[in-house]
Amino acid sequence: MTPSEAPVRRSGAGPVRRFGPIVLAALVMVPIGAHALLWRFAADRLEQGFLAWTQARRQEGWIITAPPVQWGGWPWRVSLTVPGLTLEGGGTVLPGGLRWRAERLVLGVALFAPREIVLVFEGTQQMRLGPSPEIAVTAARLSCVLPLQGDGVHGEGR
């Protein structure tokens, strides 16, 4: 065999060997990144909805105390935990008004089925209706499910 007939060997890796790990990493990272962005978007929407609700109630004359919320629920749910939420007002409807304090309120939405919001009341709930004394309620699980439609919550809880 003459040198001109010898098989030609290329040095270095071929395109599959060179770009295969990059393509594989992209196939894994792009869906994870997209999922993280979707989750963050949903968490922002849930928080903005809660803040809009509190602002609307304040404009109606209610006093609402809510410390900063905490996000959770990754990866399949978005949850917003509000520790120490207090709602007070309604004196025009109920003589003496209403006062409610939740040790912890958790709002949750399923990430891939966002048709309803679940409200879970954790810890001790304290409520006073009118001039009556305050009542404290503690339950293993106290929750409410509200349907969501387009621009927010509609209908009644179950």
Short mmCIF file of C-alpha atoms in Angstrom, two decimals:
data_model
loop_
_atom_site.label_atom_id
_atom_site.label_comp_id
_atom_site.label_asym_id
_atom_site.label_seq_id
_atom_site.Cartn_x
_atom_site.Cartn_y
_atom_site.Cartn_z
CA MET A 1 0.00 0.00 0.00
CA THR A 2 1.39 3.31 -1.00
CA PRO A 3 1.13 6.39 1.18
CA SER A 4 -1.52 7.87 -1.12
CA GLU A 5 -3.71 4.75 -0.70
CA ALA A 6 -3.50 4.64 3.11
CA PRO A 7 -6.75 5.46 4.98
CA VAL A 8 -6.91 9.03 6.14
CA ARG A 9 -7.28 9.49 9.90
CA ARG A 10 -8.65 12.68 11.22
CA SER A 11 -7.39 14.04 14.42
CA GLY A 12 -9.84 15.29 17.06
CA ALA A 13 -13.41 14.32 17.77
CA GLY A 14 -16.27 14.32 15.33
CA PRO A 15 -19.26 16.67 15.67
CA VAL A 16 -21.31 14.15 17.65
CA ARG A 17 -18.53 13.56 20.12
CA ARG A 18 -17.77 17.28 20.33
CA PHE A 19 -21.33 18.68 20.58
CA GLY A 20 -23.20 15.66 22.00
CA PRO A 21 -22.71 16.61 25.68
CA ILE A 22 -23.74 20.19 24.95
CA VAL A 23 -26.91 19.07 23.16
CA LEU A 24 -27.70 16.61 25.94
CA ALA A 25 -27.19 19.29 28.59
CA ALA A 26 -29.45 21.65 26.64
CA LEU A 27 -32.15 18.98 26.34
CA VAL A 28 -32.12 18.65 30.11
CA MET A 29 -31.58 22.27 31.16
CA VAL A 30 -34.03 24.02 28.81
CA PRO A 31 -37.15 22.25 30.18
CA ILE A 32 -35.94 22.71 33.77
CA GLY A 33 -35.31 26.41 33.12
CA ALA A 34 -38.70 26.81 31.43
CA HIS A 35 -40.38 25.07 34.37
CA ALA A 36 -38.58 27.35 36.85
CA LEU A 37 -39.69 30.43 34.89
CA LEU A 38 -43.29 29.18 34.78
CA TRP A 39 -43.23 28.52 38.53
CA ARG A 40 -41.80 31.97 39.24
CA PHE A 41 -44.41 33.60 36.98
CA ALA A 42 -47.21 31.74 38.78
CA ALA A 43 -45.77 32.66 42.20
CA ASP A 44 -45.59 36.34 41.19
CA ARG A 45 -49.19 36.22 39.94
CA LEU A 46 -50.40 34.61 43.16
CA GLU A 47 -48.60 37.18 45.28
CA GLN A 48 -49.84 40.09 43.17
CA GLY A 49 -53.39 38.73 43.40
CA PHE A 50 -53.15 38.52 47.19
CA LEU A 51 -51.73 42.06 47.41
CA ALA A 52 -54.50 43.37 45.11
CA TRP A 53 -57.10 41.67 47.31
CA THR A 54 -55.68 43.24 50.48
CA GLN A 55 -55.53 46.66 48.80
CA ALA A 56 -59.16 46.38 47.65
CA ARG A 57 -60.27 45.43 51.18
CA ARG A 58 -58.33 48.36 52.65
CA GLN A 59 -60.10 50.71 50.25
CA GLU A 60 -63.39 49.31 51.60
CA GLY A 61 -62.30 50.33 55.11
CA TRP A 62 -60.90 47.02 56.39
CA ILE A 63 -57.71 46.96 58.43
CA ILE A 64 -55.41 44.22 57.20
CA THR A 65 -52.09 43.34 58.75
CA ALA A 66 -49.99 40.91 56.76
CA PRO A 67 -46.25 40.48 57.14
CA PRO A 68 -44.17 39.59 54.08
CA VAL A 69 -45.26 36.35 52.43
CA GLN A 70 -43.13 33.26 51.88
CA TRP A 71 -43.19 31.29 48.63
CA GLY A 72 -43.16 27.51 48.52
CA GLY A 73 -44.60 24.44 46.84
CA TRP A 74 -41.89 23.77 44.24
CA PRO A 75 -42.05 21.93 41.87
CA TRP A 76 -45.74 21.12 41.23
CA ARG A 77 -47.58 23.71 43.30
CA VAL A 78 -47.20 27.36 44.03
CA SER A 79 -47.96 28.26 47.61
CA LEU A 80 -47.90 31.54 49.42
CA THR A 81 -47.67 31.43 53.21
CA VAL A 82 -48.91 34.47 55.12
CA PRO A 83 -47.94 34.24 58.80
CA GLY A 84 -49.98 36.23 61.30
CA LEU A 85 -52.65 37.62 58.96
CA THR A 86 -55.18 39.89 60.69
CA LEU A 87 -58.41 41.16 59.15
CA GLU A 88 -60.56 43.68 61.00
CA GLY A 89 -63.56 45.76 59.98
CA GLY A 90 -67.09 45.40 58.63
CA GLY A 91 -68.65 47.61 61.29
CA THR A 92 -71.11 49.01 58.74
CA VAL A 93 -72.52 45.53 58.10
CA LEU A 94 -72.11 43.93 61.52
CA PRO A 95 -72.41 46.09 64.65
CA GLY A 96 -69.06 45.84 66.42
CA GLY A 97 -67.46 44.48 63.24
CA LEU A 98 -65.39 41.38 62.68
CA ARG A 99 -61.86 40.57 63.74
CA TRP A 100 -60.05 37.49 62.46
CA ARG A 101 -56.45 36.50 63.03
CA ALA A 102 -54.86 33.48 61.37
CA GLU A 103 -51.68 32.06 62.81
CA ARG A 104 -50.85 31.06 59.25
CA LEU A 105 -52.74 31.20 55.96
CA VAL A 106 -51.43 29.21 52.97
CA LEU A 107 -52.76 29.98 49.50
CA GLY A 108 -51.99 27.26 46.96
CA VAL A 109 -52.45 26.68 43.23
CA ALA A 110 -51.48 23.59 41.24
CA LEU A 111 -48.94 24.69 38.64
CA PHE A 112 -50.36 22.72 35.71
CA ALA A 113 -54.05 22.92 36.70
CA PRO A 114 -54.56 26.50 37.88
CA ARG A 115 -58.35 26.43 37.94
CA GLU A 116 -58.80 26.73 41.70
CA ILE A 117 -57.05 28.22 44.68
CA VAL A 118 -56.87 26.32 47.95
CA LEU A 119 -56.80 28.29 51.19
CA VAL A 120 -55.45 26.35 54.16
CA PHE A 121 -55.77 27.87 57.61
CA GLU A 122 -53.02 26.49 59.84
CA GLY A 123 -52.54 26.88 63.56
CA THR A 124 -54.92 28.77 65.80
CA GLN A 125 -57.57 31.00 64.23
CA GLN A 126 -58.97 33.73 66.45
CA MET A 127 -62.27 35.36 65.57
CA ARG A 128 -64.55 37.93 67.12
CA LEU A 129 -67.98 38.78 65.69
CA GLY A 130 -69.52 42.01 66.92
CA PRO A 131 -69.35 42.63 70.65
CA SER A 132 -69.02 38.91 71.46
CA PRO A 133 -65.84 37.57 73.06
CA GLU A 134 -63.04 36.28 70.87
CA ILE A 135 -63.19 32.60 69.88
CA ALA A 136 -60.06 30.52 69.20
CA VAL A 137 -60.29 27.57 66.81
CA THR A 138 -57.57 25.03 66.11
CA ALA A 139 -58.11 22.26 63.59
CA ALA A 140 -55.92 19.56 62.10
CA ARG A 141 -56.83 20.97 58.67
CA LEU A 142 -59.18 23.80 57.89
CA SER A 143 -59.36 24.60 54.19
CA CYS A 144 -61.44 26.24 51.52
CA VAL A 145 -61.34 25.73 47.73
CA LEU A 146 -62.27 28.64 45.46
CA PRO A 147 -62.62 28.44 41.66
CA LEU A 148 -60.49 30.79 39.57
CA GLN A 149 -61.69 32.35 36.33
CA GLY A 150 -59.58 34.57 34.10
CA ASP A 151 -59.16 37.68 36.21
CA GLY A 152 -59.41 36.18 39.70
CA VAL A 153 -61.58 34.36 42.21
CA HIS A 154 -65.27 33.90 41.45
CA GLY A 155 -68.02 31.86 42.97
CA GLU A 156 -68.17 30.42 46.43
CA GLY A 157 -65.87 28.16 48.39
CA ARG A 158 -66.57 24.48 48.92
#
